[in-house]
Amino acid sequence: MMTKEVTINNKLGLHARPAALFVQTANKFVSDIIVEKGTKKINAKSIMGIMSLGVGKGDTIRLITDGPDEEEALEELMDFIENKLLEL
């Protein structure tokens, strides 16, 4: 299992299109992927789950990956949040 915290820096957070792209990225992996915000934990492969977190600019989330491709999943999701999310 791998865990990493990241702060959301784009102005819209993980809403609508960015959330959908985040879920698409998560679904490329076999590993279980959890997004944790505060006391809420949701499946990163669920668009409804991501939207229900209400992740906005400046919020810190924790990504938890567990499975055969956990390291690759965590790296790609961190890259999405730190680089590609800023372009949306």
JSON list of C-alpha atoms in Angstrom, two decimals:
[
{"chain": "A", "resi": 1, "resn": "MET", "atom": "CA", "xyz": [0.00, 0.00, 0.00]},
{"chain": "A", "resi": 2, "resn": "MET", "atom": "CA", "xyz": [1.23, 3.50, -0.87]},
{"chain": "A", "resi": 3, "resn": "THR", "atom": "CA", "xyz": [-0.06, 6.84, 0.39]},
{"chain": "A", "resi": 4, "resn": "LYS", "atom": "CA", "xyz": [0.60, 10.43, -0.61]},
{"chain": "A", "resi": 5, "resn": "GLU", "atom": "CA", "xyz": [-0.99, 13.78, 0.24]},
{"chain": "A", "resi": 6, "resn": "VAL", "atom": "CA", "xyz": [-1.42, 16.50, -2.36]},
{"chain": "A", "resi": 7, "resn": "THR", "atom": "CA", "xyz": [-2.95, 19.97, -2.40]},
{"chain": "A", "resi": 8, "resn": "ILE", "atom": "CA", "xyz": [-5.28, 20.90, -5.25]},
{"chain": "A", "resi": 9, "resn": "ASN", "atom": "CA", "xyz": [-4.03, 24.09, -6.90]},
{"chain": "A", "resi": 10, "resn": "ASN", "atom": "CA", "xyz": [-6.22, 24.63, -9.95]},
{"chain": "A", "resi": 11, "resn": "LYS", "atom": "CA", "xyz": [-9.01, 27.20, -9.59]},
{"chain": "A", "resi": 12, "resn": "LEU", "atom": "CA", "xyz": [-11.94, 24.79, -10.09]},
{"chain": "A", "resi": 13, "resn": "GLY", "atom": "CA", "xyz": [-10.76, 21.85, -7.98]},
{"chain": "A", "resi": 14, "resn": "LEU", "atom": "CA", "xyz": [-11.97, 18.34, -8.87]},
{"chain": "A", "resi": 15, "resn": "HIS", "atom": "CA", "xyz": [-15.33, 19.28, -10.33]},
{"chain": "A", "resi": 16, "resn": "ALA", "atom": "CA", "xyz": [-17.08, 18.22, -13.56]},
{"chain": "A", "resi": 17, "resn": "ARG", "atom": "CA", "xyz": [-14.51, 17.72, -16.36]},
{"chain": "A", "resi": 18, "resn": "PRO", "atom": "CA", "xyz": [-11.41, 17.48, -14.12]},
{"chain": "A", "resi": 19, "resn": "ALA", "atom": "CA", "xyz": [-13.19, 14.89, -11.94]},
{"chain": "A", "resi": 20, "resn": "ALA", "atom": "CA", "xyz": [-14.15, 12.84, -14.98]},
{"chain": "A", "resi": 21, "resn": "LEU", "atom": "CA", "xyz": [-10.57, 12.86, -16.28]},
{"chain": "A", "resi": 22, "resn": "PHE", "atom": "CA", "xyz": [-9.25, 11.94, -12.82]},
{"chain": "A", "resi": 23, "resn": "VAL", "atom": "CA", "xyz": [-11.63, 8.94, -12.70]},
{"chain": "A", "resi": 24, "resn": "GLN", "atom": "CA", "xyz": [-10.62, 7.90, -16.24]},
{"chain": "A", "resi": 25, "resn": "THR", "atom": "CA", "xyz": [-6.99, 7.93, -15.15]},
{"chain": "A", "resi": 26, "resn": "ALA", "atom": "CA", "xyz": [-7.73, 5.91, -12.00]},
{"chain": "A", "resi": 27, "resn": "ASN", "atom": "CA", "xyz": [-9.68, 3.32, -14.01]},
{"chain": "A", "resi": 28, "resn": "LYS", "atom": "CA", "xyz": [-6.59, 2.47, -16.07]},
{"chain": "A", "resi": 29, "resn": "PHE", "atom": "CA", "xyz": [-5.17, 0.61, -13.08]},
{"chain": "A", "resi": 30, "resn": "VAL", "atom": "CA", "xyz": [-5.98, -2.72, -11.45]},
{"chain": "A", "resi": 31, "resn": "SER", "atom": "CA", "xyz": [-5.06, -1.51, -7.95]},
{"chain": "A", "resi": 32, "resn": "ASP", "atom": "CA", "xyz": [-7.63, -0.23, -5.49]},
{"chain": "A", "resi": 33, "resn": "ILE", "atom": "CA", "xyz": [-7.40, 3.56, -5.30]},
{"chain": "A", "resi": 34, "resn": "ILE", "atom": "CA", "xyz": [-8.93, 5.55, -2.47]},
{"chain": "A", "resi": 35, "resn": "VAL", "atom": "CA", "xyz": [-9.22, 9.33, -2.19]},
{"chain": "A", "resi": 36, "resn": "GLU", "atom": "CA", "xyz": [-9.49, 10.64, 1.34]},
{"chain": "A", "resi": 37, "resn": "LYS", "atom": "CA", "xyz": [-10.57, 14.17, 2.28]},
{"chain": "A", "resi": 38, "resn": "GLY", "atom": "CA", "xyz": [-11.01, 14.81, 5.97]},
{"chain": "A", "resi": 39, "resn": "THR", "atom": "CA", "xyz": [-12.96, 11.85, 7.35]},
{"chain": "A", "resi": 40, "resn": "LYS", "atom": "CA", "xyz": [-14.42, 10.81, 3.97]},
{"chain": "A", "resi": 41, "resn": "LYS", "atom": "CA", "xyz": [-12.88, 7.97, 1.97]},
{"chain": "A", "resi": 42, "resn": "ILE", "atom": "CA", "xyz": [-14.16, 7.15, -1.52]},
{"chain": "A", "resi": 43, "resn": "ASN", "atom": "CA", "xyz": [-13.28, 4.93, -4.45]},
{"chain": "A", "resi": 44, "resn": "ALA", "atom": "CA", "xyz": [-11.27, 7.02, -6.94]},
{"chain": "A", "resi": 45, "resn": "LYS", "atom": "CA", "xyz": [-12.83, 5.06, -9.80]},
{"chain": "A", "resi": 46, "resn": "SER", "atom": "CA", "xyz": [-16.30, 6.46, -9.00]},
{"chain": "A", "resi": 47, "resn": "ILE", "atom": "CA", "xyz": [-17.27, 9.79, -10.57]},
{"chain": "A", "resi": 48, "resn": "MET", "atom": "CA", "xyz": [-20.12, 10.19, -8.05]},
{"chain": "A", "resi": 49, "resn": "GLY", "atom": "CA", "xyz": [-17.70, 9.51, -5.20]},
{"chain": "A", "resi": 50, "resn": "ILE", "atom": "CA", "xyz": [-15.19, 12.11, -6.42]},
{"chain": "A", "resi": 51, "resn": "MET", "atom": "CA", "xyz": [-17.92, 14.69, -6.95]},
{"chain": "A", "resi": 52, "resn": "SER", "atom": "CA", "xyz": [-19.37, 14.03, -3.49]},
{"chain": "A", "resi": 53, "resn": "LEU", "atom": "CA", "xyz": [-16.06, 15.02, -1.87]},
{"chain": "A", "resi": 54, "resn": "GLY", "atom": "CA", "xyz": [-16.40, 18.59, -3.12]},
{"chain": "A", "resi": 55, "resn": "VAL", "atom": "CA", "xyz": [-12.66, 19.05, -3.58]},
{"chain": "A", "resi": 56, "resn": "GLY", "atom": "CA", "xyz": [-11.89, 22.71, -4.23]},
{"chain": "A", "resi": 57, "resn": "LYS", "atom": "CA", "xyz": [-8.82, 24.87, -4.70]},
{"chain": "A", "resi": 58, "resn": "GLY", "atom": "CA", "xyz": [-6.48, 24.68, -1.72]},
{"chain": "A", "resi": 59, "resn": "ASP", "atom": "CA", "xyz": [-7.96, 21.43, -0.36]},
{"chain": "A", "resi": 60, "resn": "THR", "atom": "CA", "xyz": [-5.56, 18.67, 0.60]},
{"chain": "A", "resi": 61, "resn": "ILE", "atom": "CA", "xyz": [-6.46, 15.10, -0.29]},
{"chain": "A", "resi": 62, "resn": "ARG", "atom": "CA", "xyz": [-4.73, 11.80, 0.38]},
{"chain": "A", "resi": 63, "resn": "LEU", "atom": "CA", "xyz": [-4.33, 9.21, -2.36]},
{"chain": "A", "resi": 64, "resn": "ILE", "atom": "CA", "xyz": [-4.07, 5.59, -1.24]},
{"chain": "A", "resi": 65, "resn": "THR", "atom": "CA", "xyz": [-3.18, 2.88, -3.75]},
{"chain": "A", "resi": 66, "resn": "ASP", "atom": "CA", "xyz": [-3.09, -0.84, -3.05]},
{"chain": "A", "resi": 67, "resn": "GLY", "atom": "CA", "xyz": [-2.45, -3.57, -5.59]},
{"chain": "A", "resi": 68, "resn": "PRO", "atom": "CA", "xyz": [-0.11, -4.89, -8.25]},
{"chain": "A", "resi": 69, "resn": "ASP", "atom": "CA", "xyz": [0.34, -1.54, -10.04]},
{"chain": "A", "resi": 70, "resn": "GLU", "atom": "CA", "xyz": [0.02, 0.72, -6.97]},
{"chain": "A", "resi": 71, "resn": "GLU", "atom": "CA", "xyz": [3.28, 2.62, -7.54]},
{"chain": "A", "resi": 72, "resn": "GLU", "atom": "CA", "xyz": [2.49, 3.41, -11.18]},
{"chain": "A", "resi": 73, "resn": "ALA", "atom": "CA", "xyz": [-1.09, 4.40, -10.25]},
{"chain": "A", "resi": 74, "resn": "LEU", "atom": "CA", "xyz": [0.09, 6.77, -7.54]},
{"chain": "A", "resi": 75, "resn": "GLU", "atom": "CA", "xyz": [2.71, 8.35, -9.80]},
{"chain": "A", "resi": 76, "resn": "GLU", "atom": "CA", "xyz": [0.27, 8.92, -12.66]},
{"chain": "A", "resi": 77, "resn": "LEU", "atom": "CA", "xyz": [-2.47, 10.33, -10.43]},
{"chain": "A", "resi": 78, "resn": "MET", "atom": "CA", "xyz": [0.02, 12.66, -8.73]},
{"chain": "A", "resi": 79, "resn": "ASP", "atom": "CA", "xyz": [1.23, 13.81, -12.16]},
{"chain": "A", "resi": 80, "resn": "PHE", "atom": "CA", "xyz": [-2.39, 14.42, -13.18]},
{"chain": "A", "resi": 81, "resn": "ILE", "atom": "CA", "xyz": [-3.07, 16.57, -10.09]},
{"chain": "A", "resi": 82, "resn": "GLU", "atom": "CA", "xyz": [0.23, 18.45, -10.06]},
{"chain": "A", "resi": 83, "resn": "ASN", "atom": "CA", "xyz": [0.55, 19.10, -13.81]},
{"chain": "A", "resi": 84, "resn": "LYS", "atom": "CA", "xyz": [-2.40, 18.23, -16.06]},
{"chain": "A", "resi": 85, "resn": "LEU", "atom": "CA", "xyz": [-5.08, 19.51, -13.67]},
{"chain": "A", "resi": 86, "resn": "LEU", "atom": "CA", "xyz": [-3.57, 23.01, -13.86]},
{"chain": "A", "resi": 87, "resn": "GLU", "atom": "CA", "xyz": [-4.16, 23.04, -17.64]},
{"chain": "A", "resi": 88, "resn": "LEU", "atom": "CA", "xyz": [-7.92, 22.47, -17.32]}
]
